[in-house]
């Protein structure tokens, strides 16, 4: 929290005091934590917000809260499990036919501390954080390509700084399983995805960010020891969401190049000084190829 408080002294409040009525935003993992805080702030500014959540009951409570607190009725709910690639494809296809989209916020994530497989035989962290983010984004890119001032923001984590991209073991099949490190690897993968997408789609502004360590339900449940040690100095959910909001609504954000990694409204390096975490371009290309293969495997050909 201290880091946020000192950084925020240089923020320009006018950057986020904008009216986004008529613009459409999709936020994944929007029923709690940073996703919900972001959705609420966009709703306050008049945006149409699509909440994509896995748990129907919790999602309905979150939607109700956002509508009540902001007075904005243009809040829509979609129930999708982001660890299920077929479901994401199905959702994206339907969404494509029924809605427009200006801004995609990839916020949903999970940190499962033991190696669990989904019904498709995918390791759960990889399925949600990496493949889910990849499919959601690539499936919605054609819709974003048609929009004015289109943006994609992915919520990563500073934990990715301790990981070098590893394309040889995407599903953590070898060696002991450490959920925290698997999560950090997924978050490194999201940074690489963002850089690659920025090169491929010039008329969409891509960014990835670290929200700082915030007091969210996800941190409490997946990192209980860290939470107990740090709870008095964690950021609030709104502080964690501040840079997501800034990247989603401010005119300032898109003056900066596409593909950067942000913390506290500033682009920051994606590697620590003298780090061993840089990967060769062929590894980054390999990641894109493997994810594309996976994604096509789960894309069902719809009748007609």
Coordinates of C-alpha atoms in Angstrom, one line a residue:
X1 CA 0.0 0.0 0.0
X2 CA 2.9 2.4 0.8
X3 CA 4.1 2.0 -2.8
X4 CA 0.7 3.0 -4.2
X5 CA 0.4 5.9 -1.8
X6 CA 3.7 7.4 -2.8
X7 CA 3.1 6.7 -6.6
X8 CA -0.4 8.1 -6.5
X9 CA 1.0 11.6 -5.5
X10 CA 2.0 12.0 -9.1
X11 CA -1.3 10.7 -10.7
X12 CA -3.4 13.2 -12.6
X13 CA -7.0 12.6 -11.3
X14 CA -8.4 14.0 -14.6
X15 CA -6.9 11.0 -16.5
X16 CA -9.7 8.7 -15.1
X17 CA -12.5 11.4 -14.7
X18 CA -13.9 10.5 -18.1
X19 CA -17.4 9.6 -19.4
X20 CA -17.3 6.3 -21.2
X21 CA -21.0 6.1 -22.0
X22 CA -21.5 4.2 -25.3
X23 CA -18.3 2.2 -24.9
X24 CA -18.5 -1.5 -24.1
X25 CA -16.1 -3.3 -21.7
X26 CA -15.7 -7.0 -20.9
X27 CA -14.2 -7.9 -17.6
X28 CA -13.3 -11.6 -16.8
X29 CA -13.3 -12.7 -13.1
X30 CA -15.5 -9.8 -12.3
X31 CA -17.4 -11.1 -9.3
X32 CA -14.8 -10.2 -6.7
X33 CA -11.4 -8.6 -6.0
X34 CA -9.8 -6.4 -8.7
X35 CA -12.2 -7.5 -11.4
X36 CA -15.2 -6.3 -9.5
X37 CA -13.5 -3.1 -8.4
X38 CA -12.6 -2.3 -12.0
X39 CA -16.1 -3.2 -13.3
X40 CA -17.7 -0.9 -10.7
X41 CA -15.5 2.1 -11.6
X42 CA -16.2 1.6 -15.3
X43 CA -19.9 1.4 -14.5
X44 CA -19.7 4.7 -12.5
X45 CA -18.3 6.3 -15.6
X46 CA -21.3 5.2 -17.7
X47 CA -19.7 2.3 -19.6
X48 CA -21.6 -0.8 -20.7
X49 CA -20.0 -3.6 -18.7
X50 CA -20.1 -7.3 -19.4
X51 CA -19.1 -9.4 -16.4
X52 CA -17.7 -12.8 -17.3
X53 CA -17.7 -15.0 -14.2
X54 CA -17.7 -18.7 -13.3
X55 CA -19.9 -18.8 -10.3
X56 CA -23.5 -17.8 -11.1
X57 CA -24.6 -17.0 -7.5
X58 CA -21.6 -14.9 -6.6
X59 CA -21.8 -13.2 -10.0
X60 CA -25.4 -12.2 -9.5
X61 CA -24.6 -10.7 -6.1
X62 CA -21.8 -8.7 -7.7
X63 CA -23.9 -7.5 -10.6
X64 CA -26.7 -6.4 -8.1
X65 CA -24.1 -4.5 -6.1
X66 CA -22.6 -2.7 -9.1
X67 CA -26.1 -1.7 -10.4
X68 CA -27.2 -0.5 -7.0
X69 CA -24.0 1.5 -6.2
X70 CA -23.6 3.1 -9.6
X71 CA -27.1 3.4 -10.9
X72 CA -25.9 2.0 -14.2
X73 CA -28.3 -0.5 -15.6
X74 CA -26.1 -1.5 -18.6
X75 CA -24.4 -4.4 -16.7
X76 CA -24.6 -7.8 -18.3
X77 CA -23.7 -11.2 -16.9
X78 CA -22.2 -14.1 -18.7
X79 CA -21.4 -17.4 -17.0
X80 CA -18.2 -18.9 -18.4
X81 CA -15.6 -21.2 -16.9
X82 CA -12.2 -19.9 -18.2
X83 CA -10.5 -23.2 -17.6
X84 CA -12.8 -24.7 -20.2
X85 CA -11.6 -23.8 -23.7
X86 CA -14.7 -25.1 -25.5
X87 CA -16.9 -22.9 -23.3
X88 CA -14.8 -19.8 -24.1
X89 CA -15.1 -20.4 -27.8
X90 CA -18.8 -20.9 -27.6
X91 CA -19.2 -17.7 -25.5
X92 CA -17.0 -15.6 -27.8
X93 CA -18.9 -16.7 -30.9
X94 CA -22.3 -15.8 -29.3
X95 CA -20.9 -12.5 -27.9
X96 CA -19.6 -11.6 -31.3
X97 CA -23.1 -11.9 -32.8
X98 CA -24.9 -10.0 -30.2
X99 CA -22.6 -7.2 -28.9
X100 CA -19.9 -4.7 -29.7
X101 CA -16.7 -4.5 -27.7
X102 CA -14.2 -1.7 -27.2
X103 CA -12.2 -2.9 -24.2
X104 CA -11.3 -6.5 -23.1
X105 CA -9.9 -6.8 -19.5
X106 CA -8.4 -10.3 -18.9
X107 CA -8.5 -10.3 -15.1
X108 CA -9.7 -13.9 -14.2
X109 CA -7.0 -16.1 -12.9
X110 CA -6.4 -18.9 -10.4
X111 CA -3.6 -20.3 -8.3
X112 CA -4.2 -23.9 -7.6
X113 CA -1.6 -25.2 -5.2
X114 CA -1.6 -28.9 -6.3
X115 CA -1.5 -30.3 -9.8
X116 CA -5.2 -30.6 -10.9
X117 CA -6.4 -31.5 -14.3
X118 CA -9.6 -30.1 -16.0
X119 CA -12.1 -32.4 -17.7
X120 CA -10.0 -31.8 -20.9
X121 CA -6.9 -33.1 -19.2
X122 CA -5.3 -29.7 -18.9
X123 CA -3.4 -28.5 -15.9
X124 CA -5.8 -26.1 -14.2
X125 CA -3.5 -23.0 -13.7
X126 CA -2.3 -23.2 -17.3
X127 CA -5.8 -23.8 -18.6
X128 CA -7.2 -20.7 -16.9
X129 CA -4.4 -18.2 -16.8
X130 CA -2.6 -18.9 -20.1
X131 CA -4.8 -20.8 -22.5
X132 CA -8.1 -19.2 -21.3
X133 CA -6.6 -15.7 -21.7
X134 CA -5.2 -16.7 -25.1
X135 CA -8.5 -18.0 -26.4
X136 CA -10.7 -15.2 -25.0
X137 CA -8.4 -12.6 -26.6
X138 CA -7.8 -14.2 -30.0
X139 CA -11.5 -15.1 -30.3
X140 CA -12.5 -11.4 -29.6
X141 CA -9.8 -9.7 -31.6
X142 CA -12.0 -9.6 -34.8
X143 CA -14.7 -7.8 -32.8
X144 CA -12.1 -5.4 -31.3
X145 CA -10.7 -4.8 -34.7
X146 CA -14.0 -3.1 -35.7
X147 CA -14.1 -0.8 -32.7
X148 CA -12.8 2.7 -32.1
X149 CA -10.0 3.0 -29.6
X150 CA -9.9 -0.7 -28.9
X151 CA -7.9 -2.0 -26.0
X152 CA -6.9 -5.2 -24.3
X153 CA -5.6 -5.2 -20.7
X154 CA -4.3 -8.3 -19.0
X155 CA -3.8 -8.4 -15.2
X156 CA -0.5 -10.2 -14.6
X157 CA 1.6 -10.1 -11.5
X158 CA 5.1 -8.9 -10.3
X159 CA 5.7 -12.6 -9.4
X160 CA 6.4 -13.1 -13.1
X161 CA 9.8 -11.3 -12.6
X162 CA 11.2 -14.5 -11.0
X163 CA 10.3 -16.7 -14.0
X164 CA 11.9 -17.2 -17.4
X165 CA 9.5 -18.3 -20.1
X166 CA 9.5 -22.1 -20.1
X167 CA 7.9 -23.6 -23.2
X168 CA 9.1 -27.1 -22.7
X169 CA 6.8 -27.9 -19.7
X170 CA 3.7 -25.7 -20.1
X171 CA 1.6 -28.1 -18.0
X172 CA 4.0 -28.6 -15.1
X173 CA 4.4 -32.3 -15.8
X174 CA 8.0 -32.7 -14.7
X175 CA 9.6 -32.1 -11.2
X176 CA 7.8 -31.2 -8.0
X177 CA 4.7 -29.0 -8.4
X178 CA 4.8 -25.5 -6.8
X179 CA 1.6 -23.6 -7.3
X180 CA 3.1 -20.2 -6.7
X181 CA 5.9 -20.8 -9.2
X182 CA 3.4 -22.2 -11.8
X183 CA 1.3 -19.1 -11.4
X184 CA 4.3 -16.9 -11.8
X185 CA 5.2 -18.8 -15.0
X186 CA 1.7 -18.3 -16.3
X187 CA 2.0 -14.6 -15.5
X188 CA 5.3 -14.4 -17.5
X189 CA 3.5 -16.1 -20.3
X190 CA 0.8 -13.4 -20.3
X191 CA 3.5 -10.7 -20.6
X192 CA 4.9 -12.5 -23.7
X193 CA 1.4 -12.9 -25.1
X194 CA 0.8 -9.2 -24.8
X195 CA 4.1 -8.3 -26.5
X196 CA 3.3 -10.7 -29.3
X197 CA -0.2 -9.5 -29.8
X198 CA 0.9 -5.9 -29.9
X199 CA 3.1 -6.7 -32.9
X200 CA 0.4 -8.6 -34.7
X201 CA -2.6 -6.3 -34.2
X202 CA -1.5 -2.7 -34.7
X203 CA -4.9 -1.0 -34.3
X204 CA -5.6 -2.5 -30.9
X205 CA -3.7 -1.1 -27.8
X206 CA -2.4 -4.0 -25.7
X207 CA -1.1 -3.7 -22.1
X208 CA -0.3 -6.0 -19.2
X209 CA 0.0 -4.9 -15.6
X210 CA 0.9 -5.7 -12.0
X211 CA -1.8 -4.5 -9.6
X212 CA 0.6 -4.6 -6.6
X213 CA -0.2 -7.0 -3.7
X214 CA -3.9 -6.3 -2.8
X215 CA -6.2 -7.7 -0.2
X216 CA -8.4 -9.8 -2.4
X217 CA -10.3 -13.1 -1.8
X218 CA -7.9 -14.8 -4.2
X219 CA -4.8 -13.7 -2.2
X220 CA -6.4 -14.8 1.1
X221 CA -7.4 -18.3 -0.2
X222 CA -4.4 -19.2 -2.4
X223 CA -1.6 -17.5 -0.4
X224 CA -2.8 -17.7 3.3
X225 CA 0.7 -17.5 4.8
X226 CA 1.7 -14.5 2.7
X227 CA -1.7 -12.9 3.6
X228 CA -1.2 -13.4 7.3
X229 CA 2.3 -11.8 7.2
X230 CA 1.4 -8.9 4.9
X231 CA -2.3 -8.2 5.6
X232 CA -1.7 -4.9 7.3
X233 CA 0.3 -3.5 4.3
X234 CA -1.7 -4.8 1.4
X235 CA -3.4 -2.5 -1.1
X236 CA -7.2 -2.2 -1.1
X237 CA -9.0 -3.8 -4.1
X238 CA -9.6 -0.3 -5.5
X239 CA -5.9 0.6 -5.3
X240 CA -5.1 -2.7 -7.1
X241 CA -7.6 -1.9 -9.8
X242 CA -6.5 1.7 -10.3
X243 CA -4.0 1.0 -13.1
X244 CA -6.5 -1.4 -14.8
X245 CA -9.0 1.4 -14.8
X246 CA -6.4 4.0 -16.1
X247 CA -5.4 1.6 -18.9
X248 CA -9.0 1.0 -19.8
X249 CA -10.4 4.5 -19.9
X250 CA -7.7 7.2 -20.0
X251 CA -6.6 8.9 -23.1
X252 CA -3.0 9.0 -21.6
X253 CA -2.6 5.3 -21.7
X254 CA -2.9 4.9 -25.4
X255 CA -0.3 7.6 -26.0
X256 CA 2.2 5.1 -24.8
X257 CA 3.3 2.2 -27.1
X258 CA 1.2 -1.0 -27.2
X259 CA 2.6 -4.1 -25.5
X260 CA 4.1 -2.6 -22.3
X261 CA 4.0 -3.8 -18.7
X262 CA 2.6 -1.3 -16.2
X263 CA 2.6 -0.7 -12.5
X264 CA 1.0 2.4 -10.8
X265 CA 0.2 4.0 -14.2
X266 CA 3.8 3.8 -15.4
X267 CA 5.5 1.4 -17.8
X268 CA 8.1 -0.7 -15.9
X269 CA 10.7 -3.2 -17.1
X270 CA 9.6 -6.8 -17.6
X271 CA 12.9 -8.1 -16.2
X272 CA 14.9 -7.3 -13.1
X273 CA 18.4 -5.8 -13.6
X274 CA 21.0 -8.4 -14.6
X275 CA 18.2 -11.0 -14.7
X276 CA 18.5 -14.5 -16.3
X277 CA 14.8 -14.3 -17.3
X278 CA 15.2 -13.1 -20.9
X279 CA 14.1 -15.7 -23.5
X280 CA 15.1 -16.1 -27.1
X281 CA 12.5 -15.0 -29.8
X282 CA 12.1 -18.6 -30.9
X283 CA 10.7 -19.6 -27.5
X284 CA 8.2 -16.8 -27.6
X285 CA 7.1 -17.8 -31.1
X286 CA 6.9 -21.4 -29.9
X287 CA 4.5 -20.4 -27.1
X288 CA 2.2 -18.7 -29.6
X289 CA 2.3 -21.7 -31.9
X290 CA 1.5 -24.2 -29.1
X291 CA -1.3 -22.1 -27.7
X292 CA -2.8 -21.7 -31.2
X293 CA -2.7 -25.5 -31.7
X294 CA -4.4 -26.0 -28.4
X295 CA -7.0 -23.4 -29.1
X296 CA -7.9 -24.8 -32.5
X297 CA -8.2 -28.3 -31.0
X298 CA -11.0 -27.1 -28.7
X299 CA -12.7 -24.9 -31.3
X300 CA -15.8 -26.8 -32.3
X301 CA -17.1 -26.2 -35.8
X302 CA -20.6 -24.9 -35.3
X303 CA -23.3 -26.2 -37.6
X304 CA -24.0 -24.1 -40.6

